């Protein structure tokens, strides 16, 4: 097994990988497994200044797992994140500025991981932030863990888009309505034995709770997960590559001037683990 050296980027989440250059990325056959192990442990891996182009990114990420394909992009495995009007998804990327997990609205399990490489960076702002809901779950009280294990949350496309378009046209509402709502448990008990919280901008309401009360709880959980001391903010330089564990890390794009170019190439590792919480016997949780 390859060994990679890493350096912590913040107290709760993220490491920089120090000893991987493009040559090692291409030739070290054991590197993908080492990266996946480090990803599980640290949540975010930063490779500074690698400078991968889109085909090289798709090639390396294809060795980490199966990649999502977006047929409307020239290399379907590599989606450009930009506000260029020619970008087929530009209008939906606005909501990337809210804390979210990717894929909560899909029928398939959420992606295992996301990968971004910076092609063009904003002159100011445009950082990406990450915060761990594994660690947020660990910090819950025993009573909260027990209460939250019973909660189910509805996620909608409207919930996420309304942040960016608070006054939608009937055509926008009809378009948003075409994406079916999804219901997920609030707590995701994963095969690894870890638990994460399935929260963020896609959440609409908590089933069985009064809407205001459910909203307040969902907002409070995001707020507790993302206090400044728990957030890793990555300020991009051209060529940086970041991989994050999408099963337990919220992420968001920081503000920047959207009239100016900012281009990220994004690859997505498909997930194979549905969001579910298998009931544990009473008393099996860790003491807290
Ligand atoms: C994403 C995303 C944030 C950013 O690619 O899923 O949310 O900073 N990107 O571009
Ligand atoms: Mn995202």
mmCIF file of N, CA and C in Angstrom, residues 41-119:
data_model
loop_
_atom_site.group_PDB
_atom_site.id
_atom_site.type_symbol
_atom_site.label_atom_id
_atom_site.label_comp_id
_atom_site.label_asym_id
_atom_site.label_seq_id
_atom_site.Cartn_x
_atom_site.Cartn_y
_atom_site.Cartn_z
ATOM 1 N N UNK A 41 -10.595 9.091 6.394
ATOM 2 C CA UNK A 41 -10.100 9.573 7.687
ATOM 3 C C UNK A 41 -10.211 11.088 7.835
ATOM 4 N N UNK A 42 -9.932 11.822 6.757
ATOM 5 C CA UNK A 42 -9.774 13.269 6.900
ATOM 6 C C UNK A 42 -10.879 14.111 6.254
ATOM 7 N N UNK A 43 -11.708 13.509 5.411
ATOM 8 C CA UNK A 43 -12.859 14.236 4.848
ATOM 9 C C UNK A 43 -12.552 15.064 3.615
ATOM 10 N N UNK A 44 -11.401 15.736 3.615
ATOM 11 C CA UNK A 44 -11.006 16.567 2.466
ATOM 12 C C UNK A 44 -9.520 16.339 2.190
ATOM 13 N N UNK A 45 -9.190 16.111 0.926
ATOM 14 C CA UNK A 45 -7.777 16.013 0.506
ATOM 15 C C UNK A 45 -7.492 17.155 -0.471
ATOM 16 N N UNK A 46 -6.457 17.911 -0.166
ATOM 17 C CA UNK A 46 -6.035 19.001 -1.060
ATOM 18 C C UNK A 46 -4.712 18.639 -1.714
ATOM 19 N N UNK A 47 -4.661 18.726 -3.028
ATOM 20 C CA UNK A 47 -3.415 18.556 -3.792
ATOM 21 C C UNK A 47 -3.113 19.930 -4.383
ATOM 22 N N UNK A 48 -2.109 20.574 -3.853
ATOM 23 C CA UNK A 48 -1.850 21.950 -4.295
ATOM 24 C C UNK A 48 -1.197 21.990 -5.668
ATOM 25 N N UNK A 49 -1.744 22.840 -6.547
ATOM 26 C CA UNK A 49 -1.081 23.180 -7.801
ATOM 27 C C UNK A 49 -0.778 22.027 -8.739
ATOM 28 N N UNK A 50 -1.582 20.984 -8.715
ATOM 29 C CA UNK A 50 -1.311 19.839 -9.601
ATOM 30 C C UNK A 50 -1.457 20.206 -11.075
ATOM 31 N N UNK A 51 -2.435 21.055 -11.360
ATOM 32 C CA UNK A 51 -2.613 21.527 -12.730
ATOM 33 C C UNK A 51 -3.153 20.488 -13.700
ATOM 34 N N UNK A 52 -4.030 19.599 -13.229
ATOM 35 C CA UNK A 52 -4.591 18.592 -14.141
ATOM 36 C C UNK A 52 -5.554 19.249 -15.128
ATOM 37 N N UNK A 53 -5.468 18.839 -16.398
ATOM 38 C CA UNK A 53 -6.508 19.263 -17.340
ATOM 39 C C UNK A 53 -7.672 18.272 -17.221
ATOM 40 N N UNK A 54 -8.750 18.553 -17.965
ATOM 41 C CA UNK A 54 -9.970 17.753 -17.794
ATOM 42 C C UNK A 54 -9.743 16.261 -18.086
ATOM 43 N N UNK A 55 -9.066 15.896 -19.187
ATOM 44 C CA UNK A 55 -8.875 14.456 -19.418
ATOM 45 C C UNK A 55 -8.052 13.788 -18.310
ATOM 46 N N UNK A 56 -7.025 14.474 -17.806
ATOM 47 C CA UNK A 56 -6.193 13.873 -16.748
ATOM 48 C C UNK A 56 -6.994 13.735 -15.456
ATOM 49 N N UNK A 57 -7.857 14.714 -15.183
ATOM 50 C CA UNK A 57 -8.708 14.618 -13.988
ATOM 51 C C UNK A 57 -9.651 13.417 -14.102
ATOM 52 N N UNK A 58 -10.267 13.274 -15.283
ATOM 53 C CA UNK A 58 -11.198 12.147 -15.486
ATOM 54 C C UNK A 58 -10.436 10.827 -15.358
ATOM 55 N N UNK A 59 -9.224 10.797 -15.873
ATOM 56 C CA UNK A 59 -8.440 9.554 -15.846
ATOM 57 C C UNK A 59 -8.106 9.171 -14.394
ATOM 58 N N UNK A 60 -7.580 10.130 -13.633
ATOM 59 C CA UNK A 60 -7.219 9.809 -12.249
ATOM 60 C C UNK A 60 -8.466 9.459 -11.429
ATOM 61 N N UNK A 61 -9.505 10.272 -11.560
ATOM 62 C CA UNK A 61 -10.704 10.029 -10.741
ATOM 63 C C UNK A 61 -11.362 8.712 -11.118
ATOM 64 N N UNK A 62 -11.253 8.307 -12.381
ATOM 65 C CA UNK A 62 -11.783 7.013 -12.806
ATOM 66 C C UNK A 62 -11.090 5.855 -12.103
ATOM 67 N N UNK A 63 -9.884 6.089 -11.583
ATOM 68 C CA UNK A 63 -9.188 5.043 -10.818
ATOM 69 C C UNK A 63 -9.627 5.039 -9.352
ATOM 70 N N UNK A 64 -10.346 6.104 -8.940
ATOM 71 C CA UNK A 64 -10.861 6.143 -7.559
ATOM 72 C C UNK A 64 -12.230 5.469 -7.463
ATOM 73 N N UNK A 65 -12.952 5.424 -8.582
ATOM 74 C CA UNK A 65 -14.300 4.853 -8.553
ATOM 75 C C UNK A 65 -15.000 5.121 -9.869
ATOM 76 N N UNK A 66 -16.286 4.801 -9.901
ATOM 77 C CA UNK A 66 -17.070 5.042 -11.117
ATOM 78 C C UNK A 66 -17.530 6.493 -11.133
ATOM 79 N N UNK A 67 -17.389 7.136 -12.277
ATOM 80 C CA UNK A 67 -17.697 8.562 -12.357
ATOM 81 C C UNK A 67 -19.084 8.821 -12.933
ATOM 82 N N UNK A 68 -19.736 9.867 -12.414
ATOM 83 C CA UNK A 68 -20.992 10.336 -13.000
ATOM 84 C C UNK A 68 -20.694 10.908 -14.378
ATOM 85 N N UNK A 69 -21.659 10.799 -15.265
ATOM 86 C CA UNK A 69 -21.503 11.362 -16.613
ATOM 87 C C UNK A 69 -22.577 12.408 -16.854
ATOM 88 N N UNK A 70 -22.142 13.543 -17.360
ATOM 89 C CA UNK A 70 -23.046 14.661 -17.663
ATOM 90 C C UNK A 70 -22.989 14.882 -19.169
ATOM 91 N N UNK A 71 -23.957 14.343 -19.899
ATOM 92 C CA UNK A 71 -23.831 14.303 -21.360
ATOM 93 C C UNK A 71 -23.699 15.673 -22.019
ATOM 94 N N UNK A 72 -24.067 16.754 -21.288
ATOM 95 C CA UNK A 72 -24.038 18.056 -21.968
ATOM 96 C C UNK A 72 -22.670 18.752 -21.916
ATOM 97 N N UNK A 73 -21.675 18.068 -21.364
ATOM 98 C CA UNK A 73 -20.331 18.667 -21.322
ATOM 99 C C UNK A 73 -19.401 17.914 -22.263
ATOM 100 N N UNK A 74 -18.393 18.605 -22.815
ATOM 101 C CA UNK A 74 -17.534 17.993 -23.838
ATOM 102 C C UNK A 74 -16.905 16.671 -23.392
ATOM 103 N N UNK A 75 -16.387 16.634 -22.145
ATOM 104 C CA UNK A 75 -15.967 15.348 -21.565
ATOM 105 C C UNK A 75 -17.029 15.052 -20.509
ATOM 106 N N UNK A 76 -17.906 14.079 -20.763
ATOM 107 C CA UNK A 76 -19.083 13.928 -19.895
ATOM 108 C C UNK A 76 -18.752 13.671 -18.430
ATOM 109 N N UNK A 77 -17.568 13.165 -18.145
ATOM 110 C CA UNK A 77 -17.187 12.924 -16.742
ATOM 111 C C UNK A 77 -16.758 14.225 -16.050
ATOM 112 N N UNK A 78 -16.565 15.277 -16.795
ATOM 113 C CA UNK A 78 -16.068 16.527 -16.195
ATOM 114 C C UNK A 78 -17.061 17.660 -16.439
ATOM 115 N N UNK A 79 -17.707 18.052 -15.361
ATOM 116 C CA UNK A 79 -18.677 19.144 -15.464
ATOM 117 C C UNK A 79 -17.975 20.450 -15.122
ATOM 118 N N UNK A 80 -18.197 21.483 -15.935
ATOM 119 C CA UNK A 80 -17.633 22.785 -15.567
ATOM 120 C C UNK A 80 -18.609 23.496 -14.638
ATOM 121 N N UNK A 81 -18.059 24.009 -13.537
ATOM 122 C CA UNK A 81 -18.858 24.846 -12.652
ATOM 123 C C UNK A 81 -18.452 26.279 -12.964
ATOM 124 N N UNK A 82 -19.363 27.025 -13.605
ATOM 125 C CA UNK A 82 -19.072 28.423 -13.920
ATOM 126 C C UNK A 82 -20.385 29.136 -14.203
ATOM 127 N N UNK A 83 -20.344 30.455 -14.176
ATOM 128 C CA UNK A 83 -21.548 31.225 -14.502
ATOM 129 C C UNK A 83 -21.520 31.724 -15.935
ATOM 130 N N UNK A 84 -20.657 31.153 -16.735
ATOM 131 C CA UNK A 84 -20.655 31.444 -18.159
ATOM 132 C C UNK A 84 -22.053 31.125 -18.712
ATOM 133 N N UNK A 85 -22.696 32.084 -19.404
ATOM 134 C CA UNK A 85 -24.061 31.827 -19.891
ATOM 135 C C UNK A 85 -24.167 30.605 -20.799
ATOM 136 N N UNK A 86 -23.050 30.198 -21.399
ATOM 137 C CA UNK A 86 -23.104 28.984 -22.237
ATOM 138 C C UNK A 86 -23.129 27.701 -21.408
ATOM 139 N N UNK A 87 -22.855 27.823 -20.126
ATOM 140 C CA UNK A 87 -22.826 26.610 -19.287
ATOM 141 C C UNK A 87 -24.267 26.107 -19.097
ATOM 142 N N UNK A 88 -24.555 24.861 -19.487
ATOM 143 C CA UNK A 88 -25.952 24.406 -19.457
ATOM 144 C C UNK A 88 -26.596 24.410 -18.068
ATOM 145 N N UNK A 89 -25.800 24.466 -17.020
ATOM 146 C CA UNK A 89 -26.387 24.457 -15.662
ATOM 147 C C UNK A 89 -26.159 25.754 -14.903
ATOM 148 N N UNK A 90 -25.716 26.813 -15.607
ATOM 149 C CA UNK A 90 -25.291 28.028 -14.902
ATOM 150 C C UNK A 90 -26.348 28.517 -13.902
ATOM 151 N N UNK A 91 -27.626 28.494 -14.281
ATOM 152 C CA UNK A 91 -28.622 29.092 -13.374
ATOM 153 C C UNK A 91 -28.740 28.306 -12.068
ATOM 154 N N UNK A 92 -28.442 26.991 -12.098
ATOM 155 C CA UNK A 92 -28.600 26.205 -10.876
ATOM 156 C C UNK A 92 -27.384 26.306 -9.958
ATOM 157 N N UNK A 93 -26.236 26.701 -10.500
ATOM 158 C CA UNK A 93 -25.028 26.779 -9.672
ATOM 159 C C UNK A 93 -25.090 27.907 -8.646
ATOM 160 N N UNK A 94 -26.049 28.840 -8.833
ATOM 161 C CA UNK A 94 -26.137 29.948 -7.871
ATOM 162 C C UNK A 94 -26.290 29.405 -6.455
ATOM 163 N N UNK A 95 -27.053 28.318 -6.333
ATOM 164 C CA UNK A 95 -27.357 27.786 -4.992
ATOM 165 C C UNK A 95 -26.197 27.027 -4.369
ATOM 166 N N UNK A 96 -25.098 26.902 -5.096
ATOM 167 C CA UNK A 96 -23.911 26.293 -4.483
ATOM 168 C C UNK A 96 -23.373 27.143 -3.339
ATOM 169 N N UNK A 97 -23.897 28.355 -3.187
ATOM 170 C CA UNK A 97 -23.393 29.203 -2.097
ATOM 171 C C UNK A 97 -24.076 28.908 -0.757
ATOM 172 N N UNK A 98 -24.939 27.918 -0.724
ATOM 173 C CA UNK A 98 -25.574 27.494 0.536
ATOM 174 C C UNK A 98 -24.980 26.158 0.954
ATOM 175 N N UNK A 99 -24.821 25.931 2.229
ATOM 176 C CA UNK A 99 -24.297 24.656 2.727
ATOM 177 C C UNK A 99 -25.156 23.509 2.212
ATOM 178 N N UNK A 100 -24.531 22.515 1.614
ATOM 179 C CA UNK A 100 -25.306 21.395 1.065
ATOM 180 C C UNK A 100 -24.454 20.139 0.942
ATOM 181 N N UNK A 101 -25.166 19.009 0.789
ATOM 182 C CA UNK A 101 -24.565 17.762 0.304
ATOM 183 C C UNK A 101 -25.030 17.625 -1.132
ATOM 184 N N UNK A 102 -24.209 17.098 -2.006
ATOM 185 C CA UNK A 102 -24.650 16.839 -3.376
ATOM 186 C C UNK A 102 -25.501 15.575 -3.423
ATOM 187 N N UNK A 103 -26.485 15.599 -4.318
ATOM 188 C CA UNK A 103 -27.191 14.355 -4.653
ATOM 189 C C UNK A 103 -28.347 13.972 -3.751
ATOM 190 N N UNK A 104 -28.767 14.865 -2.830
ATOM 191 C CA UNK A 104 -29.885 14.498 -1.944
ATOM 192 C C UNK A 104 -31.212 14.431 -2.690
ATOM 193 N N UNK A 105 -31.236 14.951 -3.914
ATOM 194 C CA UNK A 105 -32.493 14.953 -4.673
ATOM 195 C C UNK A 105 -32.523 13.874 -5.747
ATOM 196 N N UNK A 106 -31.487 13.074 -5.801
ATOM 197 C CA UNK A 106 -31.429 12.039 -6.835
ATOM 198 C C UNK A 106 -32.053 10.739 -6.325
ATOM 199 N N UNK A 107 -32.518 9.914 -7.277
ATOM 200 C CA UNK A 107 -33.049 8.604 -6.896
ATOM 201 C C UNK A 107 -31.901 7.695 -6.448
ATOM 202 N N UNK A 108 -30.742 7.866 -7.061
ATOM 203 C CA UNK A 108 -29.580 7.036 -6.732
ATOM 204 C C UNK A 108 -28.975 7.501 -5.399
ATOM 205 N N UNK A 109 -28.183 6.649 -4.748
ATOM 206 C CA UNK A 109 -27.494 7.104 -3.536
ATOM 207 C C UNK A 109 -26.617 8.316 -3.841
ATOM 208 N N UNK A 110 -26.427 9.201 -2.873
ATOM 209 C CA UNK A 110 -25.591 10.382 -3.118
ATOM 210 C C UNK A 110 -24.177 9.990 -3.518
ATOM 211 N N UNK A 111 -23.502 10.878 -4.253
ATOM 212 C CA UNK A 111 -22.107 10.610 -4.605
ATOM 213 C C UNK A 111 -21.282 10.309 -3.361
ATOM 214 N N UNK A 112 -20.314 9.441 -3.580
ATOM 215 C CA UNK A 112 -19.355 9.127 -2.517
ATOM 216 C C UNK A 112 -18.423 10.321 -2.292
ATOM 217 N N UNK A 113 -18.008 10.947 -3.381
ATOM 218 C CA UNK A 113 -17.060 12.060 -3.247
ATOM 219 C C UNK A 113 -17.190 12.997 -4.435
ATOM 220 N N UNK A 114 -16.818 14.236 -4.205
ATOM 221 C CA UNK A 114 -16.736 15.226 -5.271
ATOM 222 C C UNK A 114 -15.275 15.642 -5.424
ATOM 223 N N UNK A 115 -14.921 16.040 -6.633
ATOM 224 C CA UNK A 115 -13.545 16.480 -6.908
ATOM 225 C C UNK A 115 -13.626 17.779 -7.705
ATOM 226 N N UNK A 116 -12.942 18.797 -7.224
ATOM 227 C CA UNK A 116 -12.883 20.060 -7.966
ATOM 228 C C UNK A 116 -11.434 20.393 -8.279
ATOM 229 N N UNK A 117 -11.204 20.879 -9.496
ATOM 230 C CA UNK A 117 -9.898 21.467 -9.787
ATOM 231 C C UNK A 117 -10.134 22.893 -10.266
ATOM 232 N N UNK A 118 -9.293 23.795 -9.822
ATOM 233 C CA UNK A 118 -9.458 25.210 -10.155
ATOM 234 C C UNK A 118 -8.791 25.497 -11.498
ATOM 235 N N UNK A 119 -9.592 25.925 -12.453
ATOM 236 C CA UNK A 119 -9.075 26.284 -13.778
ATOM 237 C C UNK A 119 -8.874 27.794 -13.883
#
